[in-house]
């Protein structure tokens, strides 16, 4: 299951980097604005909750993106640059361990984030957050597919 999540994240990352650079930042800001509105609505955040929640969420999201970009980009480069079939078992094992360590870092980051949210939001809203994030990602991918049906 972790591998499927990693592959999904890799696919999303690769597709996002395919956008033209000048428009990329503008599109990312647009997506972020839509995400804020979607999550705020889905969680039914009060103004007080939103004021406390968004700085914590944004810090978590930035750190998560940083980890993914740093680590996953290096994995993609390594997989592109080297033929995996030519790796020794020892090299492949080291590579796999690095991938697992990254997954663990992301997991630990999420756990810390959730612990921080417990002082800000009711538990039910924290649970709803995961569903809202997944719902937003599905909606975004669906819109992308509908806009680019041949790809």
XYZ file of N, CA and C in Angstrom, residues 2-107:
318
model
N 1.988 1.227 0.722
C 2.884 2.373 0.742
C 3.443 2.645 -0.644
N 3.749 1.589 -1.381
C 4.304 1.747 -2.719
C 3.288 2.413 -3.634
N 2.015 2.035 -3.523
C 0.996 2.649 -4.383
C 0.840 4.131 -4.050
N 0.938 4.481 -2.774
C 0.861 5.892 -2.390
C 2.066 6.648 -2.938
N 3.241 6.035 -2.828
C 4.455 6.665 -3.336
C 4.366 6.867 -4.841
N 3.880 5.856 -5.543
C 3.738 5.973 -6.992
C 2.727 7.045 -7.367
N 1.643 7.142 -6.607
C 0.649 8.184 -6.864
C 1.262 9.565 -6.668
N 2.035 9.693 -5.601
C 2.688 10.967 -5.341
C 3.710 11.282 -6.428
N 4.438 10.278 -6.860
C 5.409 10.482 -7.930
C 4.719 10.932 -9.205
N 3.606 10.290 -9.532
C 2.857 10.644 -10.728
C 2.356 12.077 -10.645
N 1.810 12.454 -9.497
C 1.320 13.816 -9.312
C 2.473 14.801 -9.421
N 3.593 14.496 -8.804
C 4.760 15.370 -8.833
C 5.271 15.542 -10.256
N 5.392 14.450 -10.974
C 5.878 14.503 -12.350
C 4.922 15.296 -13.229
N 3.628 15.083 -13.067
C 2.660 15.808 -13.891
C 2.671 17.297 -13.564
N 2.885 17.646 -12.295
C 2.932 19.056 -11.924
C 4.167 19.738 -12.491
N 5.284 19.031 -12.539
C 6.502 19.635 -13.066
C 6.456 19.786 -14.578
N 5.502 19.167 -15.235
C 5.376 19.263 -16.686
C 4.776 20.596 -17.131
N 4.138 21.315 -16.232
C 3.568 22.617 -16.594
C 4.682 23.592 -16.951
N 4.369 24.535 -17.787
C 5.336 25.571 -18.133
C 5.683 26.378 -16.888
N 6.967 26.699 -16.732
C 7.442 27.379 -15.531
C 6.789 28.732 -15.267
N 6.641 29.620 -16.272
C 6.046 30.931 -15.965
C 4.626 30.825 -15.412
N 3.880 29.889 -15.950
C 2.499 29.732 -15.506
C 2.402 28.819 -14.290
N 3.451 28.097 -13.998
C 3.433 27.107 -12.934
C 3.094 27.725 -11.585
N 3.788 28.790 -11.221
C 3.542 29.422 -9.918
C 2.119 29.946 -9.815
N 1.655 30.547 -10.896
C 0.291 31.068 -10.914
C -0.717 29.938 -10.742
N -0.515 28.836 -11.451
C -1.415 27.679 -11.332
C -1.365 27.105 -9.918
N -0.161 27.017 -9.352
C -0.028 26.464 -8.002
C -0.746 27.341 -6.978
N -0.648 28.645 -7.145
C -1.355 29.549 -6.242
C -2.873 29.398 -6.394
N -3.306 29.224 -7.627
C -4.729 29.009 -7.898
C -5.202 27.721 -7.222
N -4.422 26.661 -7.369
C -4.762 25.377 -6.760
C -4.788 25.499 -5.242
N -3.801 26.203 -4.692
C -3.741 26.381 -3.237
C -4.966 27.139 -2.729
N -5.377 28.164 -3.461
C -6.560 28.931 -3.074
C -7.811 28.050 -3.095
N -7.933 27.247 -4.143
C -9.072 26.330 -4.238
C -9.045 25.300 -3.109
N -7.852 24.825 -2.778
C -7.705 23.841 -1.714
C -8.102 24.427 -0.362
N -7.675 25.651 -0.092
C -8.037 26.317 1.164
C -9.556 26.439 1.275
N -10.180 26.891 0.195
C -11.643 27.039 0.210
C -12.331 25.685 0.395
N -11.849 24.677 -0.325
C -12.453 23.342 -0.255
C -12.342 22.761 1.155
N -11.146 22.801 1.721
C -10.943 22.221 3.057
C -11.702 23.018 4.110
N -11.664 24.338 4.011
C -12.397 25.169 4.974
C -13.874 24.823 4.955
N -14.413 24.657 3.764
C -15.825 24.320 3.610
C -16.121 22.908 4.126
N -15.302 21.945 3.722
C -15.540 20.556 4.123
C -15.435 20.361 5.636
N -14.500 21.058 6.264
C -14.332 20.918 7.715
C -15.265 21.828 8.497
N -15.926 22.732 7.777
C -16.802 23.714 8.415
C -16.046 24.457 9.513
N -14.883 24.992 9.129
C -14.041 25.696 10.094
C -14.670 27.026 10.491
N -14.661 27.298 11.780
C -15.077 28.608 12.255
C -13.938 29.580 11.954
N -14.209 30.873 11.974
C -13.113 31.836 11.742
C -11.953 31.661 12.737
N -12.270 31.375 13.994
C -11.232 31.167 15.006
C -10.415 29.908 14.707
N -11.099 28.822 14.342
C -10.403 27.580 13.996
C -9.520 27.781 12.767
N -10.066 28.469 11.772
C -9.309 28.698 10.538
C -8.055 29.519 10.806
N -8.169 30.520 11.660
C -7.016 31.371 11.982
C -5.897 30.571 12.646
N -6.253 29.569 13.419
C -5.252 28.730 14.092
C -4.799 27.566 13.215
N -5.729 27.027 12.426
C -5.456 25.839 11.626
C -4.517 26.097 10.452
N -4.789 27.147 9.659
C -4.067 27.333 8.403
C -2.567 27.567 8.564
N -2.108 28.303 9.560
C -0.642 28.417 9.704
C 0.027 27.063 9.999
N -0.631 26.242 10.806
C -0.096 24.914 11.130
C -0.143 24.019 9.891
N -1.256 24.052 9.179
C -1.400 23.235 7.972
C -0.387 23.646 6.908
N -0.235 24.951 6.695
C 0.698 25.436 5.676
C 2.143 25.063 6.004
N 2.518 25.146 7.274
C 3.878 24.747 7.677
C 4.085 23.255 7.407
N 3.084 22.449 7.747
C 3.144 21.002 7.487
C 3.230 20.730 5.985
N 2.381 21.380 5.217
C 2.336 21.167 3.771
C 3.656 21.574 3.118
N 4.226 22.693 3.551
C 5.512 23.144 3.003
C 6.621 22.141 3.307
N 6.665 21.646 4.532
C 7.692 20.682 4.916
C 7.512 19.376 4.146
N 6.279 18.964 3.980
C 5.973 17.744 3.233
C 6.424 17.889 1.773
N 6.121 19.022 1.158
C 6.534 19.272 -0.228
C 8.050 19.296 -0.344
N 8.682 19.933 0.622
C 10.143 20.013 0.617
C 10.767 18.611 0.679
N 10.247 17.782 1.568
C 10.743 16.408 1.681
C 10.541 15.642 0.382
N 9.369 15.761 -0.184
C 9.070 15.047 -1.431
C 9.961 15.513 -2.567
N 10.087 16.820 -2.701
C 10.899 17.345 -3.796
C 12.359 16.927 -3.645
N 12.860 17.050 -2.449
C 14.268 16.717 -2.205
C 14.535 15.232 -2.405
N 13.770 14.406 -1.751
C 14.035 12.968 -1.751
C 13.528 12.285 -3.007
N 12.293 12.541 -3.362
C 11.687 11.809 -4.468
C 12.326 12.208 -5.793
N 12.695 13.476 -5.930
C 13.381 13.883 -7.150
C 14.696 13.120 -7.289
N 15.398 12.934 -6.186
C 16.658 12.191 -6.264
C 16.395 10.736 -6.638
N 15.280 10.161 -6.184
C 14.936 8.786 -6.567
C 14.648 8.695 -8.057
N 13.860 9.659 -8.535
C 13.521 9.661 -9.964
C 14.780 9.812 -10.819
N 15.658 10.713 -10.411
C 16.903 10.894 -11.149
C 17.738 9.622 -11.139
N 17.763 8.974 -10.017
C 18.559 7.747 -9.914
C 17.946 6.633 -10.762
N 16.623 6.552 -10.753
C 15.971 5.517 -11.558
C 16.116 5.809 -13.044
N 16.129 7.098 -13.409
C 16.317 7.450 -14.812
C 17.770 7.285 -15.237
N 18.675 7.648 -14.327
C 20.089 7.650 -14.662
C 20.739 6.282 -14.654
N 20.216 5.385 -13.903
C 20.807 4.051 -13.796
C 19.776 3.008 -14.191
N 20.242 1.998 -14.817
C 19.366 0.878 -15.113
C 19.236 0.059 -13.832
N 18.040 -0.036 -13.334
C 17.811 -0.737 -12.069
C 18.271 -2.184 -12.167
N 18.146 -2.745 -13.342
C 18.593 -4.131 -13.518
C 20.103 -4.292 -13.340
N 20.841 -3.211 -13.497
C 22.297 -3.271 -13.353
C 22.756 -3.064 -11.919
N 21.823 -2.700 -11.025
C 22.180 -2.509 -9.618
C 22.522 -3.840 -8.984
N 23.486 -3.781 -8.077
C 23.757 -4.980 -7.286
C 22.654 -5.099 -6.247
N 22.532 -6.256 -5.643
C 21.517 -6.441 -4.589
C 21.783 -5.484 -3.433
N 23.050 -5.261 -3.130
C 23.410 -4.361 -2.031
C 22.981 -2.926 -2.360
N 23.234 -2.474 -3.591
C 22.822 -1.135 -4.007
C 21.299 -1.016 -4.008
N 20.625 -2.025 -4.513
C 19.162 -2.013 -4.542
C 18.600 -1.984 -3.123
N 19.208 -2.724 -2.222
C 18.765 -2.742 -0.829
C 18.952 -1.367 -0.183
N 20.076 -0.731 -0.451
C 20.331 0.605 0.086
C 19.301 1.596 -0.450
N 19.042 1.509 -1.747
C 18.070 2.374 -2.396
C 16.679 2.181 -1.798
N 16.286 0.941 -1.613
C 14.987 0.632 -1.018
C 14.907 1.157 0.410
N 15.979 1.019 1.166
C 16.010 1.534 2.537
C 15.844 3.050 2.550
N 16.465 3.732 1.595
C 16.317 5.184 1.503
C 14.868 5.558 1.205
N 14.241 4.816 0.328
C 12.835 5.073 0.004
C 11.957 4.854 1.233
N 12.222 3.781 1.968
C 11.449 3.499 3.179
C 11.675 4.577 4.234
N 12.912 5.062 4.350
C 13.209 6.127 5.309
C 12.427 7.398 4.981
N 12.311 7.706 3.703
C 11.542 8.876 3.287
C 10.071 8.699 3.645
N 9.543 7.517 3.376
C 8.149 7.239 3.750
C 7.959 7.388 5.256
N 8.933 6.916 6.031
C 8.859 7.032 7.488
C 8.926 8.492 7.921
N 9.780 9.286 7.286
C 9.852 10.714 7.594
C 8.510 11.389 7.340
N 7.903 11.072 6.217
C 6.595 11.642 5.894
C 5.534 11.213 6.907
N 5.594 9.955 7.318
C 4.648 9.438 8.312
C 4.834 10.157 9.651
